Coordinates of C-alpha atoms and ligand atoms in Angstrom, one line a residue:
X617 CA -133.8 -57.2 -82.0
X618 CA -132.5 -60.5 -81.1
X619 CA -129.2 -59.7 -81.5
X620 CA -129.1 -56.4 -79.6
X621 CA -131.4 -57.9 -76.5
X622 CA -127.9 -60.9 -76.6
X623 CA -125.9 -57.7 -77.1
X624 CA -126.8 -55.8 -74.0
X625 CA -127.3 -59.3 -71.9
X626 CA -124.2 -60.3 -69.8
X627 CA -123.2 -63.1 -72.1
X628 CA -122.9 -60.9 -75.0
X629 CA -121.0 -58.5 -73.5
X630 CA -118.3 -61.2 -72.3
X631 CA -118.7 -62.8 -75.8
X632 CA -117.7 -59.8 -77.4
X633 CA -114.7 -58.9 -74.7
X634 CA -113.3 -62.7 -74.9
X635 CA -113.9 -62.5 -79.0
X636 CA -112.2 -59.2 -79.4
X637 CA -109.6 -60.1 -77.1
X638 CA -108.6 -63.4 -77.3
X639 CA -108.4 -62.7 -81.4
X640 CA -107.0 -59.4 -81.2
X641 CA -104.2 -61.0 -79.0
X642 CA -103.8 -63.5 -81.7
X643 CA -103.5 -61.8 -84.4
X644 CA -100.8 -59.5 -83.0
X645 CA -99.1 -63.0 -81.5
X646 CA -99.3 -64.3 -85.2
X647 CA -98.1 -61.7 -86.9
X648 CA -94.6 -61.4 -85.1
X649 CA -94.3 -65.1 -85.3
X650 CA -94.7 -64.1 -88.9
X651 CA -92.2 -61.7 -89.3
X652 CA -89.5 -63.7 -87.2
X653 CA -90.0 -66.2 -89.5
X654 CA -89.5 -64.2 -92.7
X655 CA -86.4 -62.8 -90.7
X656 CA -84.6 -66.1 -89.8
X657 CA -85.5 -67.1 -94.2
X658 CA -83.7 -64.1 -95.5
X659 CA -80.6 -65.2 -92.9
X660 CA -80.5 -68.6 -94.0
X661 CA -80.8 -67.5 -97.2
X662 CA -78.1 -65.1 -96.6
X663 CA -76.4 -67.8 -95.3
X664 CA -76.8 -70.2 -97.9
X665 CA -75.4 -67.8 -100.6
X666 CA -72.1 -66.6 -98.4
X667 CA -71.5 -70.2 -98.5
X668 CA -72.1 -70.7 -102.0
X669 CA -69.8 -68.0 -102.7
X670 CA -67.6 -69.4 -100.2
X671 CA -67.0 -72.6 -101.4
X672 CA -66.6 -71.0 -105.1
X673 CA -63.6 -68.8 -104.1
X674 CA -62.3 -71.9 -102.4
X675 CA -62.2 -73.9 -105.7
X676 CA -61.1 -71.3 -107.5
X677 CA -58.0 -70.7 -105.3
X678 CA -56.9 -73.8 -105.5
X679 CA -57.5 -74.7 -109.2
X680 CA -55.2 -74.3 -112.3
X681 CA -54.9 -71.2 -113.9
X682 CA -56.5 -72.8 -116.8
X683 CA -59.6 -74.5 -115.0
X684 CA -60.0 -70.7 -112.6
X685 CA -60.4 -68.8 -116.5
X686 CA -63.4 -72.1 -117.4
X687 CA -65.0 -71.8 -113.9
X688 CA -65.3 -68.1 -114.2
X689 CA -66.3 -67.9 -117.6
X690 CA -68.7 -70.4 -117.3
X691 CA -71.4 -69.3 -114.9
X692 CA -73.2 -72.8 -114.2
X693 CA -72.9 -72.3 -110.5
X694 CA -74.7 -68.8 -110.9
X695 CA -71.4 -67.0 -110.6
X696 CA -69.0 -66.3 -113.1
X697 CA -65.9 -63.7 -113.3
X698 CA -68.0 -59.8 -113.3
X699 CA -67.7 -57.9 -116.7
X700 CA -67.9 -54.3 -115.7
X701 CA -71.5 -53.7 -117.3
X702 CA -73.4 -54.5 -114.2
X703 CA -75.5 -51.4 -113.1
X704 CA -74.7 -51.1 -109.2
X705 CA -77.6 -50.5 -107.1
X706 CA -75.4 -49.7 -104.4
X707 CA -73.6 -51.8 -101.7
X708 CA -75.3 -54.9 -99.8
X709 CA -74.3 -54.9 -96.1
X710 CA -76.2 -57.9 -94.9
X711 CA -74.4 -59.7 -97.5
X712 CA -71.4 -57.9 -97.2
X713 CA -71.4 -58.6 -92.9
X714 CA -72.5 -62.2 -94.1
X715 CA -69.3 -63.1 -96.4
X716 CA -67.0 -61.2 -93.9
X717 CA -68.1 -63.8 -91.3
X718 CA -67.7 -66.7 -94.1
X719 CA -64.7 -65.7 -96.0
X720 CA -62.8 -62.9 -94.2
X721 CA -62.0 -59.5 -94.3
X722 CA -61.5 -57.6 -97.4
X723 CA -64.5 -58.7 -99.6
X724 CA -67.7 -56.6 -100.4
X725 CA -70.9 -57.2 -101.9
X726 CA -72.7 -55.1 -104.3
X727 CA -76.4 -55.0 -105.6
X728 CA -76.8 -54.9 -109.1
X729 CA -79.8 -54.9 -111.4
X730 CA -80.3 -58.8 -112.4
X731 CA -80.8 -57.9 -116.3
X732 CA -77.3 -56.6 -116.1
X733 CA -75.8 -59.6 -115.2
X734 CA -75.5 -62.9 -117.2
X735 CA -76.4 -61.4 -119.8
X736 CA -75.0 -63.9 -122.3
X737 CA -77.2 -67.4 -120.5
X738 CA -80.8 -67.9 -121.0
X739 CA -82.9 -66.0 -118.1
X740 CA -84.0 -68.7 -115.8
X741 CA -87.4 -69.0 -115.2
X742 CA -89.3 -66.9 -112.6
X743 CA -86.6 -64.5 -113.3
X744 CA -88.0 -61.3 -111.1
X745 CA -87.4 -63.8 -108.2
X746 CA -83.5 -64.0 -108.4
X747 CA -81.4 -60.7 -107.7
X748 CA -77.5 -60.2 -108.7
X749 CA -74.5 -59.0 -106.8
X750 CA -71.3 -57.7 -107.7
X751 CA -68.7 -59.6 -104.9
X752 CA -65.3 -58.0 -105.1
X753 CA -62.4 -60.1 -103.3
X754 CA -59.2 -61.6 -102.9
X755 CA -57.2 -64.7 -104.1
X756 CA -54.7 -66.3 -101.9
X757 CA -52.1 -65.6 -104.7
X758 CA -53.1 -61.5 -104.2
X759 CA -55.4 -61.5 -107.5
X760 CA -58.5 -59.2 -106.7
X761 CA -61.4 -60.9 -108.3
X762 CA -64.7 -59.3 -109.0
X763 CA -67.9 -61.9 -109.4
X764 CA -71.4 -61.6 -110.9
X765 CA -73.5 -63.9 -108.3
X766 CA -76.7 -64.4 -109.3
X767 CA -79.0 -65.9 -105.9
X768 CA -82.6 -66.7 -105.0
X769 CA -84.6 -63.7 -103.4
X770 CA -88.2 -64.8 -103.8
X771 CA -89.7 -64.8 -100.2
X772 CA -93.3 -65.7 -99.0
X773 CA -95.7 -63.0 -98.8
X774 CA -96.3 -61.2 -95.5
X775 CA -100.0 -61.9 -94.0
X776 CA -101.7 -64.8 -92.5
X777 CA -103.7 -66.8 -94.5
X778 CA -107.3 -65.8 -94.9
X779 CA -108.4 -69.3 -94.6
X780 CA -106.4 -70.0 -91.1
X781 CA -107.8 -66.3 -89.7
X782 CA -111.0 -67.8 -90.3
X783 CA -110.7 -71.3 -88.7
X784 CA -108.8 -69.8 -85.9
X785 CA -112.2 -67.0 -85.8
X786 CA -114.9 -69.7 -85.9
X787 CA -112.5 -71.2 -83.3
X788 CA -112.5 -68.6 -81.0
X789 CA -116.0 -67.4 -81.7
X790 CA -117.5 -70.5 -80.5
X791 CA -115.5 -71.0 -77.0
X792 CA -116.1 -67.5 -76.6
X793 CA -119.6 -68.3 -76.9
X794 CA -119.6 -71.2 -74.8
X795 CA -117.6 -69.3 -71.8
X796 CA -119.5 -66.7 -72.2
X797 CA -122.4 -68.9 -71.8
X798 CA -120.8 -70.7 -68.6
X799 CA -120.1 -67.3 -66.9
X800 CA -123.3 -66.1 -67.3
X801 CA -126.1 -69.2 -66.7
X802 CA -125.3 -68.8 -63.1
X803 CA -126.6 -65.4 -62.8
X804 CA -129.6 -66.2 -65.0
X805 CA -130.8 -69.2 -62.8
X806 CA -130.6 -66.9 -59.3
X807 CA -132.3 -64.3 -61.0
X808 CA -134.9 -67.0 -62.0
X809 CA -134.4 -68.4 -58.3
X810 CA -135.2 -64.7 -56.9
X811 CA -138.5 -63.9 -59.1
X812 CA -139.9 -67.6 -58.6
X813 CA -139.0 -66.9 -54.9
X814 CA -141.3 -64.0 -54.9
X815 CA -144.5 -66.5 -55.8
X816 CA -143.4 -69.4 -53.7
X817 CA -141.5 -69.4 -50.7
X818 CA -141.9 -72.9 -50.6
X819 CA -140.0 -73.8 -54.5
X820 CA -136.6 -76.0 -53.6
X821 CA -133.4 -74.8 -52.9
X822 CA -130.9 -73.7 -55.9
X823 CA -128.7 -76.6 -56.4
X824 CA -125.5 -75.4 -54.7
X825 CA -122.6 -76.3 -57.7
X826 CA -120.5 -75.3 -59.9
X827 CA -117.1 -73.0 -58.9
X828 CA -116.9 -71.9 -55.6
X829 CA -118.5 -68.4 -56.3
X830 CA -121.5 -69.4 -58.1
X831 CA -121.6 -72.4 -55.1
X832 CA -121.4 -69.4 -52.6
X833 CA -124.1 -67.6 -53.7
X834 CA -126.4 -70.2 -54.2
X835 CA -125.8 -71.3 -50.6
X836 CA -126.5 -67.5 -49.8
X837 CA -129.4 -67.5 -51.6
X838 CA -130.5 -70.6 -49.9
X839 CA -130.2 -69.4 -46.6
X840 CA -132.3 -66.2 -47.6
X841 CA -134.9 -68.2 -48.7
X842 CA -135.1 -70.7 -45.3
X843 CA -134.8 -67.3 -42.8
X844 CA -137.6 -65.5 -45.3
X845 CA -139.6 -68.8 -45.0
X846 CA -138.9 -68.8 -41.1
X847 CA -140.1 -65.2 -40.5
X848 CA -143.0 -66.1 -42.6
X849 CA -143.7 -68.9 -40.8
X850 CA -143.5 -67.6 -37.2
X851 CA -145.7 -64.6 -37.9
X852 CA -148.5 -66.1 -39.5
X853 CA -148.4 -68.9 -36.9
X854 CA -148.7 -66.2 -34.8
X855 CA -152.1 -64.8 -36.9
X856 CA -153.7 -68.1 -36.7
X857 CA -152.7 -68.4 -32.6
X858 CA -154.5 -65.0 -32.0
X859 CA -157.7 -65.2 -34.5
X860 CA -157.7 -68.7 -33.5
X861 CA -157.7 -68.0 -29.6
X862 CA -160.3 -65.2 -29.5
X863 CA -162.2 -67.5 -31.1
X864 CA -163.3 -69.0 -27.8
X865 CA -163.6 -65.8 -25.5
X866 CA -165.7 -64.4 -28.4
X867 CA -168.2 -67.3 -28.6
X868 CA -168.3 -66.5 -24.7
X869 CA -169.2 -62.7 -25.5
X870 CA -172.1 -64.3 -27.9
X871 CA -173.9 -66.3 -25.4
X872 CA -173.6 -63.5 -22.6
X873 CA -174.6 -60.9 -24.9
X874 CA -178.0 -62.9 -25.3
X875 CA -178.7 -61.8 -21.6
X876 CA -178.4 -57.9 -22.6
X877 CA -181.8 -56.8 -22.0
X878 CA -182.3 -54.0 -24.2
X879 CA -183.1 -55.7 -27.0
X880 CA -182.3 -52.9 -30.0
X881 CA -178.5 -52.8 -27.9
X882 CA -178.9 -56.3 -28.1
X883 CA -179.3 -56.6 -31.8
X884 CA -177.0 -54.0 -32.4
X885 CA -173.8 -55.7 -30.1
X886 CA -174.7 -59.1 -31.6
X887 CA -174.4 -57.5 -35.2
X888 CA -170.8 -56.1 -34.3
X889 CA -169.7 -59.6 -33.2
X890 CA -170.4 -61.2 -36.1
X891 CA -168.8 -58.9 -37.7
X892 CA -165.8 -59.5 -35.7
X893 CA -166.0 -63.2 -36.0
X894 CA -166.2 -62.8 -39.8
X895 CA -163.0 -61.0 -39.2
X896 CA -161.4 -63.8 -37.7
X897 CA -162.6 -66.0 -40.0
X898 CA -161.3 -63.9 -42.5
X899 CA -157.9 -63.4 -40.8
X900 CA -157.4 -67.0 -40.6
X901 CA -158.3 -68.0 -43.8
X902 CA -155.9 -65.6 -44.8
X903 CA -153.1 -66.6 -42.7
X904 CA -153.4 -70.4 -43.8
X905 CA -153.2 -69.1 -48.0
X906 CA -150.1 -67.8 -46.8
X907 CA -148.8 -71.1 -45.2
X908 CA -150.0 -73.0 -47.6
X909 CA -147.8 -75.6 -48.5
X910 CA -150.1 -78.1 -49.8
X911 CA -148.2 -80.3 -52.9
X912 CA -149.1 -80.2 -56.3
X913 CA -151.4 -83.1 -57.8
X914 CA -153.0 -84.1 -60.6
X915 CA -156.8 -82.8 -60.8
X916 CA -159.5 -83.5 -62.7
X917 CA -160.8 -79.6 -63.4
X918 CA -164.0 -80.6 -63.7
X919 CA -164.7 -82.8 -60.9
X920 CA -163.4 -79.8 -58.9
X921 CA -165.8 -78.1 -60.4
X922 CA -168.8 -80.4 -59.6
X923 CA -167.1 -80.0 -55.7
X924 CA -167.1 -76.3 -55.6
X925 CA -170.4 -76.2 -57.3
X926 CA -171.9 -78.5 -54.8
X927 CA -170.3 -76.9 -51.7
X928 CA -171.9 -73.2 -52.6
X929 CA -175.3 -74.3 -53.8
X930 CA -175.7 -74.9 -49.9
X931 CA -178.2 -72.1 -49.6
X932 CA -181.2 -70.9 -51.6
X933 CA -178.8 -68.9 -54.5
X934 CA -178.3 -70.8 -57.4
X935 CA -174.9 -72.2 -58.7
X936 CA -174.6 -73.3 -62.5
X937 CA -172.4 -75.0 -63.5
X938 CA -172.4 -74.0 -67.2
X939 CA -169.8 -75.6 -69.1
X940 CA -166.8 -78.3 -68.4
X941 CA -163.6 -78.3 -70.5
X942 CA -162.7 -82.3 -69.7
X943 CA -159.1 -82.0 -68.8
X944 CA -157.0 -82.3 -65.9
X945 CA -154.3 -79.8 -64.3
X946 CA -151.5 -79.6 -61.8
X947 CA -152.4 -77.6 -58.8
X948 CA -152.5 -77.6 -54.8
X949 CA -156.4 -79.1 -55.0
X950 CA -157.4 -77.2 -51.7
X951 CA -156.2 -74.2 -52.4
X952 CA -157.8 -73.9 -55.8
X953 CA -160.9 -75.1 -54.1
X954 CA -160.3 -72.2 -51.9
X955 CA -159.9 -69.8 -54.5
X956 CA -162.8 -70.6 -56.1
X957 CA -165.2 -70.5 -53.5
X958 CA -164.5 -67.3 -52.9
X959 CA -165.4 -66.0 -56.2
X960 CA -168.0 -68.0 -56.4
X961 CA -169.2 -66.8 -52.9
X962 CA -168.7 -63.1 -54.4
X963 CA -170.8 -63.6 -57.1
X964 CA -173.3 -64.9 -55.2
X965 CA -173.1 -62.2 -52.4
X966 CA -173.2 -59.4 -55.4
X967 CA -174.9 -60.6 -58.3
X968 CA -177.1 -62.9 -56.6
X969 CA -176.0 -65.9 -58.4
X970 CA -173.0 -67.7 -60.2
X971 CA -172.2 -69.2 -63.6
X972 CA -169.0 -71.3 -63.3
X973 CA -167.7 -72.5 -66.6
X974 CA -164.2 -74.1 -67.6
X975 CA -162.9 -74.5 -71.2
X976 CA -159.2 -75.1 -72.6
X977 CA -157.7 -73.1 -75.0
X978 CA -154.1 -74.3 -76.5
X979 CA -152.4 -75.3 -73.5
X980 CA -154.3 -73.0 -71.1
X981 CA -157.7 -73.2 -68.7
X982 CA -159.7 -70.8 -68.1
X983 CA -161.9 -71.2 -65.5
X984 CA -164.6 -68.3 -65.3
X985 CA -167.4 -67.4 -62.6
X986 CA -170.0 -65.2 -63.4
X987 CA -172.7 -63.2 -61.6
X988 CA -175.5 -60.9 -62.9
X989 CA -174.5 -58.0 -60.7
X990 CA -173.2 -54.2 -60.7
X991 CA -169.9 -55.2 -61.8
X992 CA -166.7 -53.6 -60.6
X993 CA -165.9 -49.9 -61.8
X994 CA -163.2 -50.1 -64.1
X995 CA -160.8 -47.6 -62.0
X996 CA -161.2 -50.3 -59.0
X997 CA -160.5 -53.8 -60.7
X998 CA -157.4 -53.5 -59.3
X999 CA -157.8 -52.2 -56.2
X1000 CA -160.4 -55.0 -55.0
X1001 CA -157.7 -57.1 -54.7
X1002 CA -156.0 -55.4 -51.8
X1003 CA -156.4 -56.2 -48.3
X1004 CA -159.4 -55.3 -46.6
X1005 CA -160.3 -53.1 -50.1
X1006 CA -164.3 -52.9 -50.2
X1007 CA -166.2 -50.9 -52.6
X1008 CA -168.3 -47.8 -51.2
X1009 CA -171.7 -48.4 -53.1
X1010 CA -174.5 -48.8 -51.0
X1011 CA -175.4 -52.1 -52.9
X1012 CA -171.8 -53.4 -52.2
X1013 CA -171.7 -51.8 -48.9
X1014 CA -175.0 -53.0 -48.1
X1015 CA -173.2 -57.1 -48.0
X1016 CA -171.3 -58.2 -45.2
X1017 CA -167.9 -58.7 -45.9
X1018 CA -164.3 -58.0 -44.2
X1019 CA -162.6 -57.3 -48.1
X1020 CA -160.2 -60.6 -47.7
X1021 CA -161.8 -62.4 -50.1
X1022 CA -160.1 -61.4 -53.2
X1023 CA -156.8 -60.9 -51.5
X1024 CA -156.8 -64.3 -50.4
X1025 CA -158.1 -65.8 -53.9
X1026 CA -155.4 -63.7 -55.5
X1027 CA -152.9 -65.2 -52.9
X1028 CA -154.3 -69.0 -53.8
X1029 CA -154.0 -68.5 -57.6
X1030 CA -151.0 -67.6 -57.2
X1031 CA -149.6 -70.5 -55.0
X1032 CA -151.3 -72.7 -58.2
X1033 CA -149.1 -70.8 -60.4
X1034 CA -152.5 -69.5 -62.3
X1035 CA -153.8 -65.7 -62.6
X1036 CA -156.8 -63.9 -61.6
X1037 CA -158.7 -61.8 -63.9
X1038 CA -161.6 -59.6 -63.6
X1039 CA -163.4 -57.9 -66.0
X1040 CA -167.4 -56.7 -66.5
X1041 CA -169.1 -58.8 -68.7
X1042 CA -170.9 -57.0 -71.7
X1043 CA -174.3 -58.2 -71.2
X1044 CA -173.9 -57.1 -67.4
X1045 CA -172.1 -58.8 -64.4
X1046 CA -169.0 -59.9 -63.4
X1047 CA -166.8 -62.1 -64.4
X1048 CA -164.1 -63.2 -62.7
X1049 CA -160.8 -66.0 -64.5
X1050 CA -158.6 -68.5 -63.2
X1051 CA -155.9 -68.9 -65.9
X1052 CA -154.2 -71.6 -65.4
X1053 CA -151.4 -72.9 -67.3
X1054 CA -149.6 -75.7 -64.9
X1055 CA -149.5 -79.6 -66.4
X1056 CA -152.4 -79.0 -68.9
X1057 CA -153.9 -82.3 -70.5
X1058 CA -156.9 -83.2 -71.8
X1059 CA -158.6 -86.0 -69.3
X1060 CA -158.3 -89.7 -70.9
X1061 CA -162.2 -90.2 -69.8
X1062 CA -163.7 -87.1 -71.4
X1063 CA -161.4 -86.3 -74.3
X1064 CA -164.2 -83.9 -76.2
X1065 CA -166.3 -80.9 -73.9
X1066 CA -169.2 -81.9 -75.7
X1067 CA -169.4 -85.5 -74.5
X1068 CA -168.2 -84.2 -71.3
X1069 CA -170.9 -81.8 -70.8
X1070 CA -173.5 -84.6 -71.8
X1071 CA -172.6 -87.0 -69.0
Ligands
LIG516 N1 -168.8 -60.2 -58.1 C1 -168.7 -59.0 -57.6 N2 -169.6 -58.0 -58.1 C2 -169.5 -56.8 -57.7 N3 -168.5 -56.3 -56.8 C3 -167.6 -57.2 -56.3 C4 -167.7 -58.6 -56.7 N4 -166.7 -59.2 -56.1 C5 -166.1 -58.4 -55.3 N5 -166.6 -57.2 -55.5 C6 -166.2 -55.9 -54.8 O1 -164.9 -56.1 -54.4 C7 -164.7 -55.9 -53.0 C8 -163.7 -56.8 -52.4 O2 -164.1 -58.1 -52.5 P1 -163.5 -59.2 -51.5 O3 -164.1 -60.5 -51.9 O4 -162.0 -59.0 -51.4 O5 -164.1 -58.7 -50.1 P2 -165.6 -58.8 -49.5 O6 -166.4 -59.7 -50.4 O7 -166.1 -57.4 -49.3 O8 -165.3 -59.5 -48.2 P3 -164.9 -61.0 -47.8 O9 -163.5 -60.8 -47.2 O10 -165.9 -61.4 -46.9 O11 -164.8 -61.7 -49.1 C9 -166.1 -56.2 -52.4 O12 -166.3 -55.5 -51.2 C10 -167.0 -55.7 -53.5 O13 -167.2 -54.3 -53.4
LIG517 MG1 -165.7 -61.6 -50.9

C-alpha cells in the first residue's frame, strides 16, 4: 500500500525514470567498455605471439645449421619444427594478418587442435587454455619451414561483475532517491501552502528559495495569497462600514418609532427593528471572524472556560460548568471566546440551558456544550452551519435569531485550527465539540482533572 501510494506520487515516478535510466544507460555504457577491452586483449595477445614467433624465425635464420635442428626440435619456447600430425582446424587470419605485419609476406597461420601438437612434452597446466597453430614460412636461405606454436588463449569472461552491478545499483538507487526527492518537495510544500491557505489567509508567506522555478512559483504563490488577502480585506471592511453605519440612523428609527401612535403598529415596527439590528449585529460579528487576525497564545482552557461561563450566566438561564480538563492550548483567545459563546448562547436559546465540559484525550481537547433541547435532525447537522441556515420548527422558529451563529463559530474554530462537531446526545439534547489539537499540554498548576475540578 505504501509502496504503490510512493509509486503513483511524483517522486516515485521520477525515482523510477532516473533509476531505470541512469542504470539502463550504464549498463549498455559498461558493457561496450567491456567488449573493447576484451578486443584490444586478444590484439595484444595477437601481438605478443607474432612477435614471439618473430623473434623465433629471427634466431633461427641466423643460427648454425646444427643449433636451427636443437632449437626446432626442442620446443621450450612453445614452438618447435611441425611434424605433419597436427589436425588443422582451418586457417587463422587474425594471426595470419598479424605475422604479415610482423614478419612479411609469404607466411600463414593455421589452427590446429592443441592435443595434436607437442605431443611428445608434458601438457602444461590449464591446458584447455592454450591453443596451437601450424605457421608455415620462409628462411632467408629459401628453406620453407613449417612450426607448431603453441600460445595463450585463456581470456576473461564476458559480463560485469555481479558485485560492481550491485554497488553501482545501490549507487544509483539512492541519488535517484534523493533527486527524486529534491524535484518533488517543492511541489509538496505549495500544495501544503495552497490547502493551509484555504483555512488561513493570514499563515506566512512560502519561503521563496531554491532554483529559480521553484523560487518563481513561490513568489507567485505569494502574491496570490497578499491580493486574495487584499480583496478579503477591502470587502469585509466594507461589511463592517455599512452594518456599522446604519447602526446610528437605525437607533434614530428606534426612538422615532416610539412616537407611532398606534400602538399594535407600534409593537409590530419596533419588533422588525430589532430584528434588523440583530442582523447587523450579526453581520458584523461575522465580518470581524473573517478579519480576524488575532495571534496565537498560550491559554489556560479552563480559565477560558470559567470566562465564557461567567459572561453567559448574565441572565436568569443557567450555565454549568461541568467538568475542567487542566491544560493549556494554543489558540487566538478571542476568537475561541467567540466561538464558544455562541454555542453556548445556542444551547441556552434552544435547550434552555448549557453544560460546558472540557477534558483531554491523547493529545487532543475536547471542549463540549450541552443543552437539554430538541436536538438537531440528523439530515440538518450539516446544514446549520451555513449562512443564515435556520431550522423550520416552530420551537426553533419560535427564537430569535438571524442563523449566523454557527457560521461564524464554524469560521472561529477554524481560524484556531480546531473542529466543530455536532451531534444529539442519547439521553436528549445537543451537544455541540470544539476539538482542538493546537500546542496541547497539560497545565503545570492543575496537572490531574480531578484536583482541578476540586479547586
Ligand atoms: N442547541 C441547539 N438545539 C437545537 N437547535 C439548534 C441548536 N443550535 C442551533 N440550532 C439550530 O440551528 C440553526 C442555526 O443556528 P445558528 O446559531 O447558526 O443561528 P441562529 O441561532 O438561528 O441565529 P444567530 O445568528 O442569532 O445565532 C438554528 O436556527 C437552530 O434551528
Ligand atoms: Mg445561534
Amino acid at each position: 500500500m505504501i509502496l504503490r501510494r510512493y509509486f503513483s506520487s511524483m517522486a516515485g515516478r521520477l525515482f523510477v525514470v532516473l533509476l531505470a535510466g541512469v542504470l539502463g544507460s550504464a549498463a549498455i555504457a559498461l558493457t561496450l567498455a567491456d567488449a573493447k577491452r576484451h578486443e584490444d586483449l586478444r590484439r595484444i595477445r595477437l601481438d605478443r605471439l607474432a612477435d614471439r614467433i618473430n623473434d623465433f624465425l629471427l634466431v633461427a635464420d641466423r643460427a648454425s645449421e646444427l643449433l636451427r635442428a636443437e632449437l626446432l626440435s626442442d620446443g621450450v619456447t612453445g614452438i618447435r619444427r611441425a611434424t605433419g600430425t597436427e589436425e588443422i582446424r582451418g586457417p587463422d587470419l587474425p594471426l595470419t594478418t598479424a605475422l604479415r605485419e610482423h614478419v612479411g609476406r609469404g607466411i600463414e597461420a593455421q589452427l590446429a587442435a592443441t592435443t595434436s601438437c607437442f605431443t611428445a612434452t608434458p601438457r602444461p597446466l590449464h591446458d584447455d587454455q592454450f591453443a596451437c597453430w601450424v605457421v608455415s614460412g620462409t628462411l632467408s636461405d629459401g628453406e620453407i619451414i613449417k612450426l607448431q606454436v603453441r600460445g595463450h588463449v585463456r581470456s576473461d569472461p564476458y559480463g560485469l561483475n555481479p558485485l560492481f552491478i550491485l554497488v553501482l545499483g545501490t549507487g544509483i538507487a539512492t541519488l535517484a532517491f534523493i533527486a527524486a526527492r529534491m524535484a518533488a518537495s517543492p511541489l509538496r510544500d505549495l500544495s501544503n501552502a495552497a490547502r493551509a491557505l484555504g483555512r488561513d489567509l493570514e499563515r506566512h508567506p512560502l519561503p521563496e528559495r531554491g532554483p529559480i522555478e521553484v523560487r518563481e512559483a513561490a513568489r507567485a504563490f505569494n502574491a496570490m495569497q497578499a491580493r486574495l488577502r487584499s480583496y478579503v480585506v477591502e470587502r469585509t471592511q466594507m461589511l463592517a462600514a455599512v452594518t456599522h453605519d446604519l447602526q446610528t440612523p437605525m437607533t434614530r428609527l428606534r426612538l422615532r418609532l416610539e412616537k407611532v401612535e398606534d400602538s399594535a403598529l407600534r409593537s409590530r415596527l419596533i419588533d422588525d427593528l430589532g430584528t434588523m439590528q440583530a442582523l447587523l449585529r450579526e453581520g458584523l460579528d461575522y465580518a470581524r471572524s473573517l478579519e480576524t487576525n488575532e495571534p496565537f497564545a498560550r491559554l489556560s482552557v479552563d480559565s477560558l472556560l470559567d470566562v465564557v461561563a461567567d459572561e453567559a450566566s448574565g441572565g436568569s438561564s443557567p450555565v454549568v460548568l461541568a467538568q475542567r480538563c487542566g491544560c493549556d492550548i494554543e489558540a487566538r483567545p478571542r476568537a475561541l471566546q467567540r466561538c464558544l459563546a455562541n454555542l453556548i448562547s445556542n444551547a441556552l436559546k434552544y435547550g434552555g440551558s448549557a453544560e460546558v465540559s472540557a477534558s483531554l484525550t491523547d493529545d487532543t481537547v475536547h471542549i463540549r456544550v450541552r443543552d437539554h433541547g430538541p436536538g438537531i435532525p440528523a439530515d440538518k447537522m450539516e446544514l446549520v452551519f451555513e449562512p443564515f441556515f435556520r431550522l423550520e420548527s416552530s420551537a426553533a422558529s419560535a427564537v430569535e435569531g438571524v442563523g449566523l451563529g454557527l457560521t461564524i463559530a464554524k469560521m472561529l474554530a477554524e481560524k484556531n485550527e480546531a473542529e466543530i462537531c455536532l451531534r444529539n446526545h442519547p439521553e436528549g439534547g445537543l451537544e455541540a465539540s470544539v476539538v482542538l489539537k493546537r500546542g496541547v499540554t497539560k497545565s503545570a498548576v492543575f496537572a490531574d482533572p480531578e484536583t482541578a475540578m476540586a479547586m
